[in-house]
Amino acid sequence: MQKKIIIIGAGFGGLTSAKHLADSDFDITVIDKTNHHLFQPLLYQVATAALSPSDIAVPIRSLLSNYKNIKVILEEVVSIDKHNRAVQLKNSTLNYDYLIVAVGSRHSYFGNNDWEELAPGLKTLTDALVIREKIIEALELAEIENNIDLRRKYLTFVIVGGGPTGVELAGAIAEIAKETMIKDYKNFRPDDTKIILIEATDRILSSFDKKLSEQAKEDLEKMGVEVKLNTKVENISDEGVYTTQGFIPSKTIIWAAGNQASPLLKSLDAETDRAGRIIVNKDCSLPGNPEVFIIGDAAHFRDENGKVLPAVAQVAIQQGKFVTGIIKNEIQIEKRPVFKYKDKGTMATIGKAKAVAEIKGLKLTGLIAWLTWSFVHIFFLIGFRNRLRVMIEWIWYYLTKRHGTRLIVGK
Ligand SMILES: Cc1cc2nc3c(=O)[nH]c(=O)nc-3n(C[C@H](O)[C@H](O)[C@H](O)COP(=O)(O)OP(=O)(O)OC[C@H]3O[C@@H](n4cnc5c(N)ncnc54)[C@H](O)[C@@H]3O)c2cc1C
C-alpha cells in the first residue's frame, strides 16, 4: 500500500517539500488553512498600497494541480496525535506514515494580547489589508480634521520593532506620507506627518553588521523617520503608545516586534523554546518520533556553531528540501544526515533606491543593494504572471511615484 505523507502548511517550507516529493510513490496530502501560498517578504508593499494581494499570493491548488500524487485540503489542523500518527481537522481525522509540520509563526505581543487590535502585526494578507486601510483612513481623517492636536494624532504613524519588517514598513510609510500620496491631500503638508520607529535595543536591524544598521538608520532619518532606540513600549491605547521615553499620540500603530510559534505545536507535547518553537533533532525530526519533521519558522534548530537558525524563508526552503531526501529514501534515524544551512545572505530595503544587504561577507548599501534586493525578490516570487506584474508596478512607481492600490474596501 502507498505510504501517506501529510504536510501541514504550504508556505515556503511546506510547498518546497510538496514539490520535491511530487515524483515519489507516496500519497501526499497538503493541508493549509488559507487557499494561497504567500510571499511574505513583499507583504509590507501590500500594506502600503504598492502591490495588490494577488501580486504576492498564488492559490496552492493551482501550484500543485499538475502532480497526480498530491491532494490539497483547505482546512485548519486543530491538533496532532503523534501516538496514533493522526492529524485532527475540524470534522475529520487523517492518518500519516510521515508528517511534515511547516506551520510558520505569528507575531508575539509578549503577553499583552489586547494590544493586537490596536496595533496589528503583519503576517497574513488580511493583516496587510487591515494595515493598508488604517493608513489610508488616518490620512482621510486628517484631511477633514480642523483640530490641530487631533490632526497631528492622525498624521503620526508609529511602528514598533526595528527588525527588517519594521524598517521596511517605516521607509514605505515615509514615502507615501511625505512624498507620494500626500499630493492628493489639501489640508496638510509633508512636514505635518510623523513616522516614528521604536526599537527596544540600541540599534535597528540587529541581525546585520553594525555599520549597515547605522546606514539604515541614517537613510530612514533622511526620509523623515524618527528612530527611537532604547525605547520600550509600556502600553498601547486608543490614544497612542506609552513608552519608556514618553507618550506618543497616534491613531496608526503597527506591531513588528517578535514572533511566536503556532499554538498547534503544543499538541505535539515536545520541548519548545521561549517562542514556542519545537526544539528539533539535527535531522529536523521531532525527538522520539522520527516520522515527524518540523521545519521553518516552527522549528528551533541549532547549527554546528550552536547558533539558532533565523526565521527566514531560506531556512524553511532548505529544510523543506532536506527532509524529503530522508523520507524518499526512508532513512532510519541512526543513519540520517545532519541538516546544514547555507546562508545566502540577508537584506532589507529602506525605500526607493535604498537598501542594505550582507551577502557572504560582502556588505552593500544604497542603489546597488536595492537593485540586488529587487532582483532577488522578483526571482523568488512564485509565478511568471506575478513577477511580470510586480516588475511593471515597480517601474511604474519608480517613474511616476504613484501607488495604484489605495482602495478602502473594509468597514
Ligand atoms: C512581513 C514579513 C517579511 C518577511 N521578509 C522576509 C525576507 O525579506 N526574507 C526572508 O528570508 N524572510 C522573510 N520573512 C520570513 C519568512 O517569510 C518566513 O521565515 C517564512 O515564511 C517561513 O516559512 P514557513 O514555511 O516556516 O512558514 P510560512 O511561510 O509562514 O507558512 C506557514 C503556512 O502554514 C499555514 N498554517 C499555519 N497554521 C496552520 C494550521 N493549524 N493548519 C493549516 N495550515 C496552517 C499558514 O496558512 C501558512 O500558509 C518575512 C516574514 C514576514 C512576516
Coordinates of C-alpha atoms and ligand atoms in Angstrom, one line a residue:
M1 CA 0.0 0.0 0.0
Q2 CA 1.1 3.5 -0.8
K3 CA 2.6 5.3 2.3
K4 CA 0.9 8.5 3.3
I5 CA 2.7 11.8 3.9
I6 CA 0.8 14.8 5.4
I7 CA 2.3 18.3 5.0
I8 CA 0.7 20.9 7.2
G9 CA 1.3 24.4 5.8
A10 CA 2.0 25.4 2.2
G11 CA 4.3 28.3 3.0
F12 CA 8.0 28.3 2.0
G13 CA 8.8 25.1 3.8
G14 CA 5.7 23.0 3.1
L15 CA 5.5 24.0 -0.6
T16 CA 9.1 23.1 -1.2
S17 CA 8.6 19.7 0.5
A18 CA 5.5 19.0 -1.6
K19 CA 7.3 19.8 -4.9
H20 CA 10.3 17.7 -4.0
L21 CA 8.0 14.7 -3.2
A22 CA 5.9 15.1 -6.3
D23 CA 7.9 12.5 -8.3
S24 CA 7.8 9.9 -5.5
D25 CA 5.5 6.9 -4.9
F26 CA 4.0 8.4 -1.7
D27 CA 0.4 9.5 -1.4
I28 CA 0.7 13.2 -0.3
T29 CA -1.8 15.5 1.3
V30 CA -1.1 19.2 1.8
I31 CA -3.3 21.0 4.3
D32 CA -3.4 24.7 4.7
K33 CA -5.9 27.0 6.5
T34 CA -5.6 29.5 3.7
N35 CA -6.0 28.8 0.0
H36 CA -2.9 30.6 -1.0
H37 CA 0.9 30.4 -0.8
L38 CA 2.0 33.8 0.4
F39 CA 5.3 35.6 -0.4
Q40 CA 5.6 37.3 3.0
P41 CA 8.8 39.3 2.1
L42 CA 6.6 41.6 0.0
L43 CA 3.7 41.9 2.4
Y44 CA 4.7 45.3 3.5
Q45 CA 4.2 46.5 -0.1
V46 CA 0.6 45.4 0.1
A47 CA 0.2 47.0 3.5
T48 CA 1.5 50.3 2.0
A49 CA -0.6 50.1 -1.2
A50 CA 2.3 49.5 -3.6
L51 CA 1.2 46.0 -4.6
S52 CA -2.2 44.1 -4.7
P53 CA -2.8 40.9 -2.7
S54 CA -2.9 38.8 -5.9
D55 CA 0.7 40.0 -6.8
I56 CA 2.2 38.2 -3.9
A57 CA -0.2 35.2 -3.3
V58 CA -1.0 32.2 -5.5
P59 CA -3.7 29.6 -4.9
I60 CA -2.0 26.5 -3.5
R61 CA -4.3 24.2 -5.5
S62 CA -3.1 25.7 -8.8
L63 CA 0.6 25.4 -7.8
L64 CA 0.2 21.7 -7.1
S65 CA -2.5 20.7 -9.7
N66 CA -0.1 19.0 -12.1
Y67 CA 1.0 16.4 -9.5
K68 CA -1.1 13.3 -9.5
N69 CA 0.0 12.1 -6.1
I70 CA -0.7 15.4 -4.2
K71 CA -4.1 16.3 -2.8
V72 CA -4.8 19.8 -1.3
I73 CA -7.1 20.4 1.6
L74 CA -8.2 23.9 2.7
E75 CA -8.7 23.4 6.4
E76 CA -7.1 24.3 9.7
V77 CA -5.4 21.5 11.6
V78 CA -6.6 21.7 15.2
S79 CA -4.3 19.1 16.7
I80 CA -1.7 16.3 16.1
D81 CA -1.9 12.9 17.8
K82 CA 1.7 11.7 17.4
H83 CA 1.0 8.5 19.3
N84 CA -1.7 7.4 16.8
R85 CA 0.0 9.1 13.8
A86 CA -3.1 11.2 13.1
V87 CA -3.9 14.8 12.3
Q88 CA -7.2 16.2 13.5
L89 CA -9.2 18.6 11.3
K90 CA -12.4 20.2 12.4
N91 CA -14.6 17.3 11.3
S92 CA -12.3 14.5 10.3
T93 CA -9.1 12.7 11.2
L94 CA -6.3 11.8 8.7
N95 CA -3.6 9.2 9.3
Y96 CA 0.0 9.5 8.2
D97 CA 3.2 7.5 7.9
Y98 CA 5.3 10.6 7.7
L99 CA 4.3 14.1 8.8
I100 CA 5.9 17.5 7.9
V101 CA 4.8 20.3 10.1
A102 CA 5.5 23.7 8.4
V103 CA 3.0 26.0 10.1
G104 CA 5.2 29.1 10.3
S105 CA 4.7 31.7 13.2
R106 CA 2.5 34.6 14.3
H107 CA 3.6 37.9 15.9
S108 CA 4.1 38.0 19.7
Y109 CA 2.8 40.7 21.9
F110 CA 4.8 39.3 24.8
G111 CA 1.7 38.5 26.9
N112 CA -0.2 41.7 26.0
N113 CA -2.6 40.2 23.6
D114 CA -5.1 43.0 23.9
W115 CA -2.7 45.2 22.0
E116 CA -3.3 43.2 18.8
E117 CA -6.5 45.1 17.9
L118 CA -4.9 48.5 18.5
A119 CA -1.5 47.7 16.9
P120 CA -1.9 45.0 14.2
G121 CA 1.1 42.9 13.1
L122 CA 2.0 41.8 9.6
K123 CA 1.9 38.1 8.8
T124 CA -1.0 37.4 6.5
L125 CA -2.8 39.1 3.6
T126 CA -5.7 40.0 5.9
D127 CA -3.1 41.7 8.2
A128 CA -1.7 43.7 5.3
L129 CA -5.1 44.8 4.2
V130 CA -6.1 45.9 7.7
I131 CA -2.9 48.0 7.9
R132 CA -3.4 49.5 4.5
E133 CA -6.9 50.6 5.4
K134 CA -5.7 52.0 8.7
I135 CA -3.0 54.1 7.0
I136 CA -5.3 55.5 4.3
E137 CA -8.2 56.0 6.8
A138 CA -5.8 58.1 9.0
L139 CA -4.9 60.3 6.1
E140 CA -8.6 60.8 5.2
L141 CA -9.5 61.7 8.8
A142 CA -6.6 64.2 8.9
E143 CA -7.9 65.8 5.7
I144 CA -11.3 66.7 7.3
E145 CA -10.0 67.5 10.8
N146 CA -9.5 71.1 11.9
N147 CA -8.4 70.5 15.5
I148 CA -4.6 70.6 15.2
D149 CA -3.9 68.1 18.0
L150 CA -6.3 65.5 16.5
R151 CA -4.9 66.1 13.1
R152 CA -1.4 65.6 14.4
K153 CA -2.5 62.3 16.0
Y154 CA -3.9 61.1 12.7
L155 CA -0.7 62.0 10.9
T156 CA 1.5 60.2 13.4
F157 CA 2.4 56.6 12.4
V158 CA 4.2 54.5 14.9
I159 CA 6.0 51.3 14.0
V160 CA 7.1 49.1 17.0
G161 CA 10.2 46.9 16.3
G162 CA 13.3 47.8 14.3
G163 CA 13.9 44.4 12.6
P164 CA 13.6 44.1 8.7
T165 CA 9.8 44.3 8.7
G166 CA 9.7 47.4 10.9
V167 CA 12.4 49.1 8.9
E168 CA 10.7 48.3 5.6
L169 CA 7.3 49.5 6.8
A170 CA 8.8 52.7 8.3
G171 CA 10.5 53.5 5.0
A172 CA 7.5 52.7 2.9
I173 CA 5.1 54.7 5.1
A174 CA 7.5 57.7 5.0
E175 CA 7.5 57.6 1.2
I176 CA 3.7 57.6 1.0
A177 CA 3.1 60.1 3.8
K178 CA 5.8 62.5 2.9
E179 CA 6.1 62.2 -0.8
T180 CA 3.7 60.2 -2.9
M181 CA 0.1 60.1 -1.5
I182 CA 0.5 63.5 0.3
K183 CA 0.0 65.3 -3.0
D184 CA -3.7 64.2 -3.1
Y185 CA -4.5 65.9 0.2
K186 CA -5.1 69.6 0.7
N187 CA -5.4 70.0 4.5
F188 CA -1.8 69.1 5.5
R189 CA 1.8 69.3 4.3
P190 CA 4.6 66.7 4.3
D191 CA 6.1 68.2 7.4
D192 CA 2.9 67.6 9.3
T193 CA 3.3 63.9 9.1
K194 CA 5.4 62.0 11.6
I195 CA 6.7 58.4 11.2
I196 CA 8.3 57.0 14.4
L197 CA 10.2 53.7 14.6
I198 CA 10.5 52.4 18.1
E199 CA 13.2 49.9 18.9
A200 CA 13.9 48.4 22.4
T201 CA 17.6 47.8 21.9
D202 CA 20.5 50.2 20.9
R203 CA 20.2 49.6 17.1
I204 CA 17.9 48.7 14.4
L205 CA 18.5 45.6 12.1
S206 CA 20.4 44.0 14.9
S207 CA 21.0 40.8 12.9
F208 CA 23.0 42.8 10.4
D209 CA 26.6 44.2 10.6
K210 CA 26.7 47.3 12.9
K211 CA 27.8 49.6 10.0
L212 CA 24.7 48.5 7.9
S213 CA 22.4 49.2 10.9
E214 CA 23.8 52.7 11.2
Q215 CA 23.5 53.2 7.5
A216 CA 19.9 52.1 7.6
K217 CA 19.1 54.5 10.5
E218 CA 20.8 57.3 8.6
D219 CA 18.7 56.5 5.4
L220 CA 15.5 56.4 7.4
E221 CA 16.2 59.7 9.1
K222 CA 16.9 61.4 5.8
M223 CA 13.5 60.2 4.7
G224 CA 11.9 61.8 7.7
V225 CA 11.6 58.8 10.0
E226 CA 12.3 59.4 13.7
V227 CA 14.2 56.4 15.0
K228 CA 13.8 56.0 18.8
L229 CA 16.4 53.5 20.1
N230 CA 16.5 52.0 23.7
T231 CA 12.7 52.7 23.9
K232 CA 10.3 50.1 25.2
V233 CA 6.5 50.0 24.7
E234 CA 4.8 50.0 28.1
N235 CA 1.2 50.2 27.0
I236 CA -1.0 50.9 23.9
S237 CA -4.4 52.5 23.9
D238 CA -6.9 54.2 21.5
E239 CA -5.0 57.4 22.2
G240 CA -1.5 56.2 21.3
V241 CA 1.6 54.5 22.6
Y242 CA 3.1 54.8 26.1
T243 CA 6.8 54.2 26.0
T244 CA 9.7 54.4 28.5
Q245 CA 10.6 57.7 26.8
G246 CA 7.1 59.2 27.0
F247 CA 3.7 59.1 25.4
I248 CA 3.1 59.3 21.6
P249 CA -0.4 60.2 20.4
S250 CA -1.2 58.2 17.3
K251 CA -4.1 56.5 15.5
T252 CA -1.9 54.2 13.5
I253 CA 0.3 51.9 15.4
I254 CA 1.9 48.8 13.7
W255 CA 3.5 45.9 15.6
A256 CA 6.6 44.4 14.1
A257 CA 8.3 43.2 17.3
G258 CA 8.7 39.5 17.9
N259 CA 7.4 36.1 16.8
Q260 CA 5.6 33.3 18.5
A261 CA 5.1 29.8 17.2
S262 CA 1.7 28.4 16.1
P263 CA -0.4 27.1 19.0
L264 CA -0.8 23.8 17.1
L265 CA 2.7 22.8 18.1
K266 CA 1.5 22.5 21.7
S267 CA -0.4 19.3 20.8
L268 CA 3.0 17.6 19.9
D269 CA 3.8 17.8 23.6
A270 CA 7.5 18.4 23.0
E271 CA 10.3 20.6 24.3
T272 CA 10.0 24.2 23.0
D273 CA 12.0 27.4 23.2
R274 CA 10.6 30.7 24.7
A275 CA 8.9 31.5 21.4
G276 CA 7.1 28.1 21.4
R277 CA 9.2 26.6 18.6
I278 CA 9.9 22.9 18.8
I279 CA 13.5 22.0 19.6
V280 CA 14.2 19.6 16.8
N281 CA 16.8 16.9 16.2
K282 CA 19.8 17.5 13.8
D283 CA 17.7 15.9 11.0
C284 CA 14.8 18.2 11.7
S285 CA 12.7 15.4 13.2
L286 CA 10.7 15.5 16.4
P287 CA 12.7 13.9 19.4
G288 CA 11.2 10.5 20.0
N289 CA 9.2 10.5 16.7
P290 CA 11.5 10.0 13.7
E291 CA 8.5 10.0 11.3
V292 CA 7.5 13.6 12.2
F293 CA 9.5 16.6 10.9
I294 CA 9.2 20.2 12.0
I295 CA 10.6 22.8 9.6
G296 CA 10.9 26.6 9.0
D297 CA 9.7 29.1 11.5
A298 CA 8.0 26.4 13.6
A299 CA 11.4 24.8 14.4
H300 CA 14.2 25.7 16.8
F301 CA 17.3 24.4 15.1
R302 CA 20.8 24.9 16.4
D303 CA 23.6 24.7 13.8
E304 CA 27.1 23.2 14.3
N305 CA 28.3 26.5 15.9
G306 CA 25.5 26.5 18.4
K307 CA 23.6 29.3 16.7
V308 CA 19.8 29.1 16.4
L309 CA 18.9 29.4 12.7
P310 CA 16.9 32.6 11.9
A311 CA 13.2 32.6 10.9
V312 CA 13.8 33.4 7.2
A313 CA 12.5 31.9 4.0
Q314 CA 15.8 30.2 3.0
V315 CA 15.9 28.1 6.2
A316 CA 12.3 26.9 5.6
I317 CA 13.1 26.2 1.9
Q318 CA 16.3 24.3 2.6
Q319 CA 14.8 22.3 5.4
G320 CA 11.8 21.6 3.3
K321 CA 14.0 20.0 0.6
F322 CA 16.3 18.3 3.1
V323 CA 13.6 16.3 4.9
T324 CA 12.2 15.0 1.6
G325 CA 15.5 13.3 0.9
I326 CA 15.2 11.4 4.2
I327 CA 11.5 10.5 3.6
K328 CA 12.0 9.4 0.0
N329 CA 14.9 7.1 0.9
E330 CA 13.2 6.0 4.2
I331 CA 16.4 6.5 6.0
Q332 CA 16.4 5.1 9.6
I333 CA 17.0 7.7 12.4
E334 CA 20.6 6.5 13.2
K335 CA 21.8 6.8 9.6
R336 CA 20.3 10.2 8.8
P337 CA 22.4 13.1 7.7
V338 CA 22.6 16.4 9.7
F339 CA 20.9 19.4 8.2
K340 CA 23.4 22.2 7.2
Y341 CA 22.1 25.6 6.4
K342 CA 23.7 27.5 3.5
D343 CA 23.4 31.2 4.4
K344 CA 22.8 33.0 1.1
G345 CA 22.7 36.4 2.7
T346 CA 20.2 38.9 4.3
M347 CA 18.8 42.1 3.0
A348 CA 16.3 44.8 3.9
T349 CA 15.0 47.6 1.8
I350 CA 14.5 51.1 3.2
G351 CA 13.0 53.0 0.3
K352 CA 13.3 53.8 -3.3
A353 CA 16.9 53.1 -4.3
K354 CA 17.9 52.5 -0.7
A355 CA 18.6 49.1 0.9
V356 CA 21.2 47.2 2.9
A357 CA 22.5 43.7 2.1
E358 CA 25.0 41.3 3.6
I359 CA 25.9 38.5 1.2
K360 CA 28.8 36.1 2.0
G361 CA 30.7 38.8 3.9
L362 CA 30.0 41.4 1.2
K363 CA 28.3 44.5 2.6
L364 CA 26.1 46.5 0.2
T365 CA 24.2 49.7 0.7
G366 CA 22.3 52.3 -1.4
L367 CA 21.3 51.7 -5.1
I368 CA 23.3 48.5 -5.6
A369 CA 21.8 46.9 -2.5
W370 CA 18.4 48.0 -3.6
L371 CA 18.9 46.6 -7.2
T372 CA 20.1 43.3 -5.6
W373 CA 17.1 43.2 -3.3
S374 CA 14.7 43.9 -6.2
F375 CA 16.3 41.2 -8.4
V376 CA 16.2 38.6 -5.6
H377 CA 12.6 39.3 -4.7
I378 CA 11.4 39.2 -8.3
F379 CA 13.4 36.0 -8.9
F380 CA 12.0 34.1 -5.9
L381 CA 8.4 35.4 -6.3
I382 CA 6.3 32.4 -7.4
G383 CA 4.5 32.6 -10.8
F384 CA 5.6 34.2 -14.0
R385 CA 2.5 36.5 -14.2
N386 CA 3.2 37.7 -10.7
R387 CA 6.8 38.5 -11.5
L388 CA 5.8 40.5 -14.6
R389 CA 3.1 42.4 -12.7
V390 CA 5.3 43.3 -9.8
M391 CA 8.1 44.4 -12.2
I392 CA 5.6 46.6 -14.1
E393 CA 4.2 48.1 -10.8
W394 CA 7.7 48.9 -9.6
I395 CA 8.8 50.5 -12.8
W396 CA 5.5 52.5 -12.9
Y397 CA 6.1 53.6 -9.3
Y398 CA 9.7 54.4 -10.0
L399 CA 8.7 56.7 -12.9
T400 CA 5.5 58.3 -11.5
K401 CA 5.9 57.9 -7.7
R402 CA 2.3 56.8 -7.6
H403 CA 0.9 53.8 -5.9
G404 CA -2.1 52.1 -7.6
T405 CA -3.9 50.1 -4.9
R406 CA -5.3 52.6 -2.5
L407 CA -8.8 51.5 -2.0
I408 CA -10.6 51.2 1.3
V409 CA -13.0 48.3 0.9
G410 CA -13.4 47.1 4.5
K411 CA -15.6 48.7 7.1
Ligands
LIG1 C1 6.4 40.8 6.8 C2 7.4 39.7 6.7 C3 8.5 40.0 5.9 C4 9.5 39.0 5.8 N1 10.6 39.3 5.0 C5 11.5 38.3 4.8 C6 12.6 38.5 3.9 O1 12.7 39.6 3.4 N2 13.5 37.5 3.7 C7 13.3 36.2 4.3 O2 14.1 35.3 4.1 N3 12.3 36.0 5.2 C8 11.4 37.0 5.4 N4 10.3 36.8 6.2 C9 10.2 35.5 7.0 C10 9.7 34.4 6.1 O3 8.6 34.8 5.4 C11 9.4 33.2 6.9 O4 10.6 32.8 7.6 C12 8.9 32.0 6.1 O5 7.7 32.3 5.6 C13 8.8 30.7 7.0 O6 8.3 29.7 6.2 P1 7.4 28.5 6.8 O7 7.2 27.6 5.7 O8 8.0 28.1 8.0 O9 6.1 29.3 7.2 P2 5.1 30.2 6.4 O10 5.6 30.6 5.1 O11 4.6 31.2 7.3 O12 3.9 29.2 6.1 C14 3.1 28.6 7.1 C15 1.8 28.1 6.4 O13 1.1 27.3 7.4 C16 -0.3 27.5 7.3 N5 -0.8 27.1 8.6 C17 -0.5 27.6 9.8 N6 -1.1 27.0 10.8 C18 -1.9 26.1 10.2 C19 -2.8 25.1 10.7 N7 -3.1 25.0 12.0 N8 -3.5 24.4 9.8 C20 -3.3 24.5 8.5 N9 -2.4 25.4 8.0 C21 -1.7 26.2 8.8 C22 -0.3 29.0 7.0 O14 -1.6 29.4 6.5 C23 0.8 29.2 6.0 O15 0.4 29.0 4.7 C24 9.3 37.7 6.4 C25 8.2 37.5 7.2 C26 7.2 38.5 7.3 C27 6.0 38.2 8.1

